[in-house]
C-alpha atoms as a printed R data frame, in Angstrom:
    type eleno elety resid chain resno       x       y       z
1   ATOM     1    CA   ASP     A     1  -4.502   4.299  31.926
2   ATOM     2    CA   GLY     A     2  -5.964   1.238  30.327
3   ATOM     3    CA   THR     A     3  -7.337   0.855  26.873
4   ATOM     4    CA   GLU     A     4  -9.454   3.275  25.011
5   ATOM     5    CA   PHE     A     5 -11.618   2.648  21.890
6   ATOM     6    CA   SER     A     6 -12.761   5.756  20.066
7   ATOM     7    CA   VAL     A     7 -15.741   5.648  17.313
8   ATOM     8    CA   ASP     A     8 -18.245   7.826  15.944
9   ATOM     9    CA   SER     A     9 -21.761   7.662  16.511
10  ATOM    10    CA   ARG     A    10 -22.344   5.076  13.964
11  ATOM    11    CA   TYR     A    11 -20.614   2.170  16.025
12  ATOM    12    CA   TYR     A    12 -20.679   3.730  19.347
13  ATOM    13    CA   SER     A    13 -23.488   1.268  20.788
14  ATOM    14    CA   ALA     A    14 -22.283  -1.963  19.341
15  ATOM    15    CA   ALA     A    15 -18.666  -1.193  20.104
16  ATOM    16    CA   LYS     A    16 -19.759  -0.374  23.795
17  ATOM    17    CA   LYS     A    17 -21.849  -3.348  23.882
18  ATOM    18    CA   LYS     A    18 -18.947  -5.565  22.984
19  ATOM    19    CA   LEU     A    19 -15.811  -4.090  24.448
20  ATOM    20    CA   SER     A    20 -17.046  -2.440  27.854
21  ATOM    21    CA   PRO     A    21 -17.265  -6.115  29.409
22  ATOM    22    CA   LYS     A    22 -13.673  -6.605  28.702
23  ATOM    23    CA   GLY     A    23 -12.656  -3.540  30.234
24  ATOM    24    CA   ILE     A    24 -11.923  -1.232  27.469
25  ATOM    25    CA   THR     A    25 -13.278   2.426  27.537
26  ATOM    26    CA   VAL     A    26 -15.579   3.448  24.393
27  ATOM    27    CA   THR     A    27 -15.702   6.933  23.639
28  ATOM    28    CA   LEU     A    28 -17.350   9.122  21.191
29  ATOM    29    CA   GLY     A    29 -14.941  10.739  18.696
30  ATOM    30    CA   GLY     A    30 -15.110  12.734  15.772
31  ATOM    31    CA   GLY     A    31 -11.893  11.625  13.774
32  ATOM    32    CA   TYR     A    32  -8.358  12.607  13.861
33  ATOM    33    CA   GLN     A    33  -9.094  16.077  15.457
34  ATOM    34    CA   SER     A    34 -10.845  14.478  18.480
35  ATOM    35    CA   PHE     A    35  -8.005  12.326  19.077
36  ATOM    36    CA   PHE     A    36  -5.184  14.711  18.882
37  ATOM    37    CA   ASP     A    37  -7.215  16.841  21.296
38  ATOM    38    CA   LYS     A    38  -7.803  13.793  23.833
39  ATOM    39    CA   ALA     A    39  -3.851  13.273  23.432
40  ATOM    40    CA   LYS     A    40  -2.941  17.020  24.363
41  ATOM    41    CA   GLU     A    41  -5.539  17.114  27.373
42  ATOM    42    CA   ARG     A    42  -3.805  14.068  28.522
43  ATOM    43    CA   GLY     A    43  -0.177  15.457  28.388
44  ATOM    44    CA   TYR     A    44   1.112  12.957  25.781
45  ATOM    45    CA   LYS     A    45   3.392  14.426  22.928
46  ATOM    46    CA   LYS     A    46   4.085  11.074  21.230
47  ATOM    47    CA   VAL     A    47   1.944   9.123  19.412
48  ATOM    48    CA   GLY     A    48   2.278   5.447  17.733
49  ATOM    49    CA   ILE     A    49   0.877   5.363  14.199
50  ATOM    50    CA   ASP     A    50   0.864   2.409  11.680
51  ATOM    51    CA   PHE     A    51   2.628   4.450   8.720
52  ATOM    52    CA   THR     A    52   1.724   1.672   6.163
53  ATOM    53    CA   LYS     A    53  -2.089   2.706   6.724
54  ATOM    54    CA   VAL     A    54  -1.776   6.623   6.540
55  ATOM    55    CA   THR     A    55  -2.206   8.440   3.174
56  ATOM    56    CA   VAL     A    56   0.213  11.499   2.486
57  ATOM    57    CA   TYR     A    57  -2.507  13.693   3.037
58  ATOM    58    CA   ASP     A    58  -3.431  12.432   6.227
59  ATOM    59    CA   PHE     A    59   0.155  12.657   7.280
60  ATOM    60    CA   GLU     A    60   0.482  16.239   6.280
61  ATOM    61    CA   TYR     A    61  -2.532  16.713   8.563
62  ATOM    62    CA   PHE     A    62  -1.022  15.193  11.367
63  ATOM    63    CA   LYS     A    63   1.911  17.377  11.431
64  ATOM    64    CA   THR     A    64  -0.116  20.595  12.163
65  ATOM    65    CA   SER     A    65  -1.320  18.878  15.632
66  ATOM    66    CA   GLY     A    66   1.811  19.594  17.421
67  ATOM    67    CA   LEU     A    67   2.512  16.214  18.209
68  ATOM    68    CA   ASP     A    68   5.158  13.877  17.506
69  ATOM    69    CA   PHE     A    69   4.441  10.466  15.525
70  ATOM    70    CA   VAL     A    70   6.298   7.331  15.495
71  ATOM    71    CA   ASP     A    71   6.031   4.542  13.268
72  ATOM    72    CA   ILE     A    72   4.957   1.321  15.060
73  ATOM    73    CA   SER     A    73   3.907  -0.441  11.961
74  ATOM    74    CA   GLY     A    74   6.888  -2.972  12.780
75  ATOM    75    CA   GLU     A    75   5.454  -3.824  15.841
76  ATOM    76    CA   ILE     A    76   1.900  -4.259  14.863
77  ATOM    77    CA   ARG     A    77   3.108  -6.586  12.120
78  ATOM    78    CA   GLU     A    78   4.603  -8.598  14.733
79  ATOM    79    CA   ILE     A    79   1.955  -8.789  17.162
80  ATOM    80    CA   THR     A    80  -0.642  -9.741  14.196
81  ATOM    81    CA   ALA     A    81   1.469 -12.303  12.593
82  ATOM    82    CA   LYS     A    82   1.197 -14.714  15.530
83  ATOM    83    CA   LYS     A    83  -2.315 -15.731  16.371
84  ATOM    84    CA   THR     A    84  -3.596 -16.216  19.513
85  ATOM    85    CA   GLU     A    85  -5.416 -19.727  20.074
86  ATOM    86    CA   ARG     A    86  -8.993 -17.993  19.805
87  ATOM    87    CA   GLU     A    87  -7.983 -16.427  16.605
88  ATOM    88    CA   LEU     A    88  -6.754 -19.673  15.060
89  ATOM    89    CA   SER     A    89 -10.053 -21.269  15.816
90  ATOM    90    CA   TYR     A    90 -11.760 -18.546  14.445
91  ATOM    91    CA   ILE     A    91  -9.889 -18.984  11.029
92  ATOM    92    CA   GLN     A    92 -10.173 -22.818  11.028
93  ATOM    93    CA   LYS     A    93 -13.921 -22.137  11.237
94  ATOM    94    CA   ALA     A    94 -13.773 -20.017   8.324
95  ATOM    95    CA   CYS     A    95 -11.800 -22.526   6.377
96  ATOM    96    CA   ARG     A    96 -14.381 -25.157   7.359
97  ATOM    97    CA   ILE     A    97 -17.365 -23.134   6.083
98  ATOM    98    CA   ALA     A    98 -15.269 -21.954   2.642
99  ATOM    99    CA   GLU     A    99 -14.544 -25.599   1.919
100 ATOM   100    CA   LYS     A   100 -18.060 -26.987   2.823
101 ATOM   101    CA   SER     A   101 -19.590 -24.295   0.624
102 ATOM   102    CA   TRP     A   102 -16.925 -25.031  -2.418
103 ATOM   103    CA   LYS     A   103 -17.973 -28.808  -2.372
104 ATOM   104    CA   GLU     A   104 -21.851 -27.797  -2.469
105 ATOM   105    CA   THR     A   105 -21.099 -25.386  -5.146
106 ATOM   106    CA   LEU     A   106 -19.649 -28.187  -7.261
107 ATOM   107    CA   ASN     A   107 -22.990 -29.680  -8.175
108 ATOM   108    CA   PHE     A   108 -24.216 -26.276  -9.472
109 ATOM   109    CA   ILE     A   109 -21.379 -26.216 -11.854
110 ATOM   110    CA   GLU     A   110 -22.571 -27.069 -15.604
111 ATOM   111    CA   GLU     A   111 -22.317 -26.050 -19.305
112 ATOM   112    CA   GLY     A   112 -23.604 -22.468 -19.889
113 ATOM   113    CA   VAL     A   113 -23.449 -21.081 -16.419
114 ATOM   114    CA   THR     A   114 -21.401 -17.886 -16.224
115 ATOM   115    CA   GLU     A   115 -18.583 -17.226 -13.882
116 ATOM   116    CA   THR     A   116 -20.958 -14.764 -12.181
117 ATOM   117    CA   ASP     A   117 -23.618 -17.573 -11.367
118 ATOM   118    CA   VAL     A   118 -20.776 -19.690  -9.754
119 ATOM   119    CA   ALA     A   119 -19.546 -16.721  -7.636
120 ATOM   120    CA   ASN     A   120 -23.204 -15.983  -6.745
121 ATOM   121    CA   GLU     A   121 -23.899 -19.520  -5.564
122 ATOM   122    CA   LEU     A   122 -20.963 -19.770  -3.579
123 ATOM   123    CA   GLU     A   123 -21.299 -16.674  -1.735
124 ATOM   124    CA   TYR     A   124 -24.827 -17.715  -0.915
125 ATOM   125    CA   ARG     A   125 -23.526 -20.995   0.825
126 ATOM   126    CA   PHE     A   126 -21.134 -19.147   2.601
127 ATOM   127    CA   LYS     A   127 -23.997 -17.210   4.423
128 ATOM   128    CA   LYS     A   128 -26.144 -20.305   4.817
129 ATOM   129    CA   ASN     A   129 -23.178 -22.254   6.372
130 ATOM   130    CA   GLY     A   130 -22.411 -19.467   8.902
131 ATOM   131    CA   ALA     A   131 -20.035 -16.916   7.669
132 ATOM   132    CA   SER     A   132 -20.935 -13.394   7.660
133 ATOM   133    CA   GLY     A   133 -19.740 -12.877   3.744
134 ATOM   134    CA   PRO     A   134 -16.984 -13.318   1.652
135 ATOM   135    CA   SER     A   135 -13.506 -12.214   2.864
136 ATOM   136    CA   PHE     A   136 -12.490 -10.753  -0.643
137 ATOM   137    CA   ASP     A   137 -14.066 -10.818  -3.975
138 ATOM   138    CA   THR     A   138 -14.730 -14.209  -5.293
139 ATOM   139    CA   ILE     A   139 -12.669 -15.113  -8.466
140 ATOM   140    CA   VAL     A   140 -14.298 -17.604 -10.759
141 ATOM   141    CA   ALA     A   141 -12.349 -18.054 -14.197
142 ATOM   142    CA   PHE     A   142 -13.378 -20.379 -16.977
143 ATOM   143    CA   GLY     A   143 -10.800 -21.635 -19.218
144 ATOM   144    CA   LYS     A   144  -8.288 -18.997 -20.947
145 ATOM   145    CA   ASN     A   145  -9.626 -16.550 -18.160
146 ATOM   146    CA   ALA     A   146  -7.897 -18.434 -15.482
147 ATOM   147    CA   ALA     A   147  -4.384 -17.479 -16.885
148 ATOM   148    CA   VAL     A   148  -4.841 -14.104 -15.407
149 ATOM   149    CA   PRO     A   149  -4.134 -14.500 -11.739
150 ATOM   150    CA   HIS     A   150  -6.694 -12.271 -10.261
151 ATOM   151    CA   HIS     A   151  -9.325 -12.224 -13.223
152 ATOM   152    CA   GLU     A   152 -12.211 -10.359 -12.751
153 ATOM   153    CA   THR     A   153 -15.372 -12.758 -12.295
154 ATOM   154    CA   GLY     A   154 -17.788 -11.925 -15.406
155 ATOM   155    CA   ASN     A   155 -20.451 -13.096 -17.624
156 ATOM   156    CA   THR     A   156 -18.159 -15.799 -19.413
157 ATOM   157    CA   LYS     A   157 -20.323 -19.011 -19.961
158 ATOM   158    CA   LEU     A   158 -18.786 -22.392 -19.156
159 ATOM   159    CA   LYS     A   159 -18.117 -24.647 -22.255
160 ATOM   160    CA   ARG     A   160 -17.108 -28.154 -22.109
161 ATOM   161    CA   ASP     A   161 -13.379 -29.110 -21.890
162 ATOM   162    CA   GLN     A   162 -12.394 -25.967 -19.840
163 ATOM   163    CA   CYS     A   163 -10.694 -25.537 -16.731
164 ATOM   164    CA   VAL     A   164 -12.691 -23.823 -13.801
165 ATOM   165    CA   LEU     A   165 -10.565 -21.942 -11.378
166 ATOM   166    CA   MET     A   166 -12.254 -20.785  -8.181
167 ATOM   167    CA   ASP     A   167 -10.459 -18.187  -5.439
168 ATOM   168    CA   PHE     A   168 -12.572 -17.951  -2.785
169 ATOM   169    CA   GLY     A   169 -12.685 -16.967   1.128
170 ATOM   170    CA   CYS     A   170 -15.424 -16.144   3.805
171 ATOM   171    CA   LEU     A   171 -15.281 -14.217   6.969
172 ATOM   172    CA   TYR     A   172 -16.058 -15.983  10.523
173 ATOM   173    CA   LYS     A   173 -16.098 -13.480  13.460
174 ATOM   174    CA   GLY     A   174 -13.991 -11.023  11.373
175 ATOM   175    CA   TYR     A   175 -11.334 -13.446  10.293
176 ATOM   176    CA   CYS     A   176 -10.534 -14.416   6.877
177 ATOM   177    CA   SER     A   177 -10.012 -17.817   5.064
178 ATOM   178    CA   ASP     A   178  -8.456 -18.053   1.533
179 ATOM   179    CA   MET     A   179  -8.750 -20.864  -0.816
180 ATOM   180    CA   THR     A   180  -8.201 -21.819  -4.543
181 ATOM   181    CA   ARG     A   181  -8.859 -25.071  -6.154
182 ATOM   182    CA   THR     A   182  -8.691 -25.691 -10.040
183 ATOM   183    CA   MET     A   183 -11.347 -28.173 -11.655
184 ATOM   184    CA   PHE     A   184 -11.863 -29.572 -15.033
185 ATOM   185    CA   TYR     A   185 -15.120 -29.498 -17.136
186 ATOM   186    CA   GLY     A   186 -15.143 -32.429 -19.088
187 ATOM   187    CA   LYS     A   187 -11.816 -34.113 -20.492
188 ATOM   188    CA   PRO     A   188  -8.733 -32.311 -19.835
189 ATOM   189    CA   SER     A   189  -5.658 -32.780 -22.348
190 ATOM   190    CA   ASP     A   190  -2.384 -34.296 -21.341
191 ATOM   191    CA   GLU     A   191  -1.035 -30.538 -21.364
192 ATOM   192    CA   PHE     A   192  -3.368 -29.577 -18.575
193 ATOM   193    CA   ILE     A   193  -2.787 -32.649 -16.424
194 ATOM   194    CA   LYS     A   194   0.927 -32.370 -16.676
195 ATOM   195    CA   ALA     A   195   0.820 -28.484 -15.304
196 ATOM   196    CA   TYR     A   196  -1.699 -29.608 -12.656
197 ATOM   197    CA   SER     A   197   0.718 -32.357 -11.454
198 ATOM   198    CA   ALA     A   198   3.550 -29.813 -11.417
199 ATOM   199    CA   VAL     A   199   1.464 -27.408  -9.366
200 ATOM   200    CA   TRP     A   200  -0.051 -29.933  -7.095
201 ATOM   201    CA   LEU     A   201   3.758 -31.264  -6.674
202 ATOM   202    CA   ALA     A   202   4.965 -27.908  -5.690
203 ATOM   203    CA   HIS     A   203   2.303 -27.172  -3.260
204 ATOM   204    CA   GLU     A   204   2.963 -30.499  -1.437
205 ATOM   205    CA   GLU     A   205   6.716 -30.015  -1.543
206 ATOM   206    CA   ALA     A   206   6.152 -26.735   0.098
207 ATOM   207    CA   ALA     A   207   3.920 -28.012   2.790
208 ATOM   208    CA   ARG     A   208   6.577 -30.752   3.499
209 ATOM   209    CA   PHE     A   209   9.387 -28.442   3.890
210 ATOM   210    CA   ILE     A   210   7.644 -25.501   5.763
211 ATOM   211    CA   LYS     A   211   8.340 -25.736   9.580
212 ATOM   212    CA   ASP     A   212   9.100 -23.601  12.546
213 ATOM   213    CA   GLY     A   213  12.302 -21.421  11.901
214 ATOM   214    CA   VAL     A   214  12.113 -21.642   7.825
215 ATOM   215    CA   SER     A   215  12.375 -18.514   5.905
216 ATOM   216    CA   GLY     A   216   9.462 -17.191   3.743
217 ATOM   217    CA   THR     A   217  12.195 -17.021   1.328
218 ATOM   218    CA   ASP     A   218  13.263 -20.829   1.300
219 ATOM   219    CA   ALA     A   219   9.587 -21.892   1.732
220 ATOM   220    CA   ASP     A   220   8.999 -19.827  -1.719
221 ATOM   221    CA   ALA     A   221  12.216 -21.585  -3.382
222 ATOM   222    CA   ILE     A   222  11.109 -25.021  -2.808
223 ATOM   223    CA   ALA     A   223   7.798 -24.558  -4.654
224 ATOM   224    CA   ARG     A   224   9.471 -22.453  -7.653
225 ATOM   225    CA   LYS     A   225  12.372 -25.318  -8.127
226 ATOM   226    CA   VAL     A   226   9.744 -27.814  -8.391
227 ATOM   227    CA   LEU     A   227   8.018 -25.864 -10.878
228 ATOM   228    CA   GLU     A   228  11.481 -24.871 -12.633
229 ATOM   229    CA   GLU     A   229  12.613 -28.491 -13.022
230 ATOM   230    CA   ARG     A   230   9.385 -29.295 -14.857
231 ATOM   231    CA   GLY     A   231   9.533 -26.439 -17.485
232 ATOM   232    CA   TYR     A   232   7.117 -24.050 -15.442
233 ATOM   233    CA   GLY     A   233   9.189 -21.775 -13.667
234 ATOM   234    CA   LYS     A   234   8.370 -18.638 -16.027
235 ATOM   235    CA   TYR     A   235   4.570 -19.504 -15.540
236 ATOM   236    CA   PHE     A   236   4.626 -19.113 -11.723
237 ATOM   237    CA   THR     A   237   4.326 -15.337 -11.846
238 ATOM   238    CA   HIS     A   238   3.547 -14.429  -8.122
239 ATOM   239    CA   SER     A   239   4.727 -15.175  -4.546
240 ATOM   240    CA   LEU     A   240   3.994 -18.508  -2.842
241 ATOM   241    CA   GLY     A   241   2.029 -17.000  -0.003
242 ATOM   242    CA   HIS     A   242   0.964 -14.294   2.389
243 ATOM   243    CA   GLY     A   243  -0.246 -14.127   6.184
244 ATOM   244    CA   ILE     A   244  -4.095 -14.213   6.662
245 ATOM   245    CA   GLY     A   245  -6.028 -12.917   9.689
246 ATOM   246    CA   VAL     A   246  -8.672 -10.003  10.013
247 ATOM   247    CA   ASN     A   247  -7.048  -9.016   6.744
248 ATOM   248    CA   ILE     A   248  -6.880 -11.342   3.720
249 ATOM   249    CA   HIS     A   249  -3.547 -10.120   2.953
250 ATOM   250    CA   GLU     A   250  -1.216  -9.456   5.975
251 ATOM   251    CA   TYR     A   251   2.120 -10.956   7.437
252 ATOM   252    CA   PRO     A   252   4.128 -13.063   7.199
253 ATOM   253    CA   ASN     A   253   4.811 -13.216   3.502
254 ATOM   254    CA   LEU     A   254   6.532 -15.956   1.652
255 ATOM   255    CA   SER     A   255   8.266 -14.642  -1.181
256 ATOM   256    CA   PRO     A   256  11.969 -14.344  -3.079
257 ATOM   257    CA   ARG     A   257  12.174 -11.051  -1.104
258 ATOM   258    CA   SER     A   258  10.510 -12.025   2.402
259 ATOM   259    CA   GLU     A   259  12.265 -10.940   5.439
260 ATOM   260    CA   TRP     A   260  10.121 -13.086   7.614
261 ATOM   261    CA   THR     A   261  11.092 -16.487   9.654
262 ATOM   262    CA   LEU     A   262   8.017 -18.452  10.291
263 ATOM   263    CA   GLU     A   263   6.959 -19.157  13.697
264 ATOM   264    CA   ASN     A   264   4.361 -21.354  15.492
265 ATOM   265    CA   ASN     A   265   0.887 -19.611  15.403
266 ATOM   266    CA   MET     A   266   1.416 -17.750  11.944
267 ATOM   267    CA   VAL     A   267  -1.318 -18.522   9.658
268 ATOM   268    CA   PHE     A   268  -0.361 -18.099   5.931
269 ATOM   269    CA   SER     A   269  -1.159 -19.221   2.238
270 ATOM   270    CA   ASN     A   270   0.225 -21.874  -0.013
271 ATOM   271    CA   GLU     A   271  -0.491 -21.229  -3.371
272 ATOM   272    CA   PRO     A   272   1.697 -22.142  -5.996
273 ATOM   273    CA   GLY     A   273   0.273 -21.627  -9.647
274 ATOM   274    CA   VAL     A   274   0.960 -21.859 -13.331
275 ATOM   275    CA   TYR     A   275  -0.509 -19.424 -15.971
276 ATOM   276    CA   ILE     A   276  -0.251 -19.986 -19.791
277 ATOM   277    CA   ASP     A   277  -1.556 -17.075 -21.698
278 ATOM   278    CA   GLY     A   278  -4.332 -18.048 -24.127
279 ATOM   279    CA   LYS     A   279  -4.750 -21.601 -22.605
280 ATOM   280    CA   PHE     A   280  -5.430 -22.096 -19.133
281 ATOM   281    CA   GLY     A   281  -4.404 -21.221 -15.466
282 ATOM   282    CA   ILE     A   282  -3.921 -23.544 -12.319
283 ATOM   283    CA   ARG     A   283  -3.531 -22.447  -8.658
284 ATOM   284    CA   ILE     A   284  -3.913 -24.660  -5.725
285 ATOM   285    CA   GLU     A   285  -4.213 -22.816  -2.548
286 ATOM   286    CA   ASP     A   286  -4.612 -23.925   1.341
287 ATOM   287    CA   SER     A   287  -4.855 -21.566   4.411
288 ATOM   288    CA   ALA     A   288  -2.461 -22.952   6.893
289 ATOM   289    CA   CYS     A   289  -0.589 -22.378   9.906
290 ATOM   290    CA   LEU     A   290   2.297 -23.802  12.122
291 ATOM   291    CA   SER     A   291   1.290 -25.629  15.167
292 ATOM   292    CA   GLY     A   292   3.849 -27.590  17.215
293 ATOM   293    CA   GLY     A   293   6.459 -26.477  14.963
294 ATOM   294    CA   GLU     A   294   4.729 -28.339  11.875
295 ATOM   295    CA   TYR     A   295   2.871 -27.423   8.714
296 ATOM   296    CA   LYS     A   296  -0.795 -27.721   9.434
297 ATOM   297    CA   SER     A   297  -3.434 -27.053   6.660
298 ATOM   298    CA   PHE     A   298  -6.921 -25.791   7.688
299 ATOM   299    CA   MET     A   299  -8.341 -27.788   4.363
300 ATOM   300    CA   LYS     A   300  -9.057 -31.360   4.400
301 ATOM   301    CA   ASP     A   301  -9.596 -31.666   0.355
302 ATOM   302    CA   ASP     A   302  -6.387 -33.779  -1.029
303 ATOM   303    CA   LYS     A   303  -6.468 -31.333  -3.831
304 ATOM   304    CA   LYS     A   304  -6.480 -34.094  -6.496
305 ATOM   305    CA   LEU     A   305  -7.609 -33.002  -9.942
306 ATOM   306    CA   ILE     A   306 -11.648 -32.694 -10.020
307 ATOM   307    CA   LEU     A   307 -13.286 -33.574 -13.052
308 ATOM   308    CA   LEU     A   308 -17.110 -32.242 -13.695
309 ATOM   309    CA   GLY     A   309 -19.530 -33.006 -16.220
310 ATOM   310    CA   ASP     A   310 -22.712 -35.078 -17.257
311 ATOM   311    CA   GLY     A   311 -23.662 -34.471 -13.436
312 ATOM   312    CA   LYS     A   312 -20.724 -36.224 -11.955
313 ATOM   313    CA   ILE     A   313 -17.984 -35.173  -9.773
314 ATOM   314    CA   ARG     A   314 -14.945 -37.565 -10.108
315 ATOM   315    CA   LYS     A   315 -11.202 -37.140  -9.028
316 ATOM   316    CA   LEU     A   316  -8.273 -38.147 -11.135
317 ATOM   317    CA   LYS     A   317  -6.830 -40.888  -9.285
318 ATOM   318    CA   THR     A   318  -3.368 -41.050 -10.997
319 ATOM   319    CA   PHE     A   319  -1.525 -38.213 -12.884
């Protein structure tokens, strides 16, 4: 019978303007009950639901409808994991904006600024460069705060000889980008350079290894092996990557327990990290996809260690 999109009055006009030209019928709905009533009116007895997005409370309510609900979360994951060319172009644009905004923000980073100051400057740049906003809460972590992978950006002030970890992304036409860079303000210690080198190599080895047909488990294992061989295995405390699309975390996942095989047009992050409590944290992350059977990063930066301070931005050429 075609496709119908049901929304409440707050979104009706905007949805109709955007979807009607595409042959999608937009109707006014009043939540679950309105949907159930329409299903019954049309003689439907079975309804597909993404069970991963439903609360126990809602599901108990569903059972009072008299309809039969079927879990279609697997089908939805399969459909959304592989992007269309248009979706890929939107994600690429989101990545370009994120990377450009980050590079512009580097000039803002100086001794005494707070993590929140830097995050606000970056997010201002997102919108100035064409994004609708951040794709998740921007993480800016100075010094030992970077040892917490999902540190909550706060009012810590930057001091000389500290690392600066920035995990960020923006939205373009509803699609996300995700990127992490770790810089150093001042002069890095040999210990920091050694750890950074290991993370950089893990990222590069994973990028070289990932191809059409590679499992998410094996991709994670390659990066993990590089870090383990250099003595950092126990400091890599999360998985290598996750899918990226209209949500910042979706499928496929690249982890020790992943059940996914990577295929063309899948978009995912490549983000090995090392976190040494009380000292520093390092993560290097690109958004990437498989194109023509090969790994393709959406970012252009070479990921070599950036040194900040004294009004200069330099790269450590050898490490």
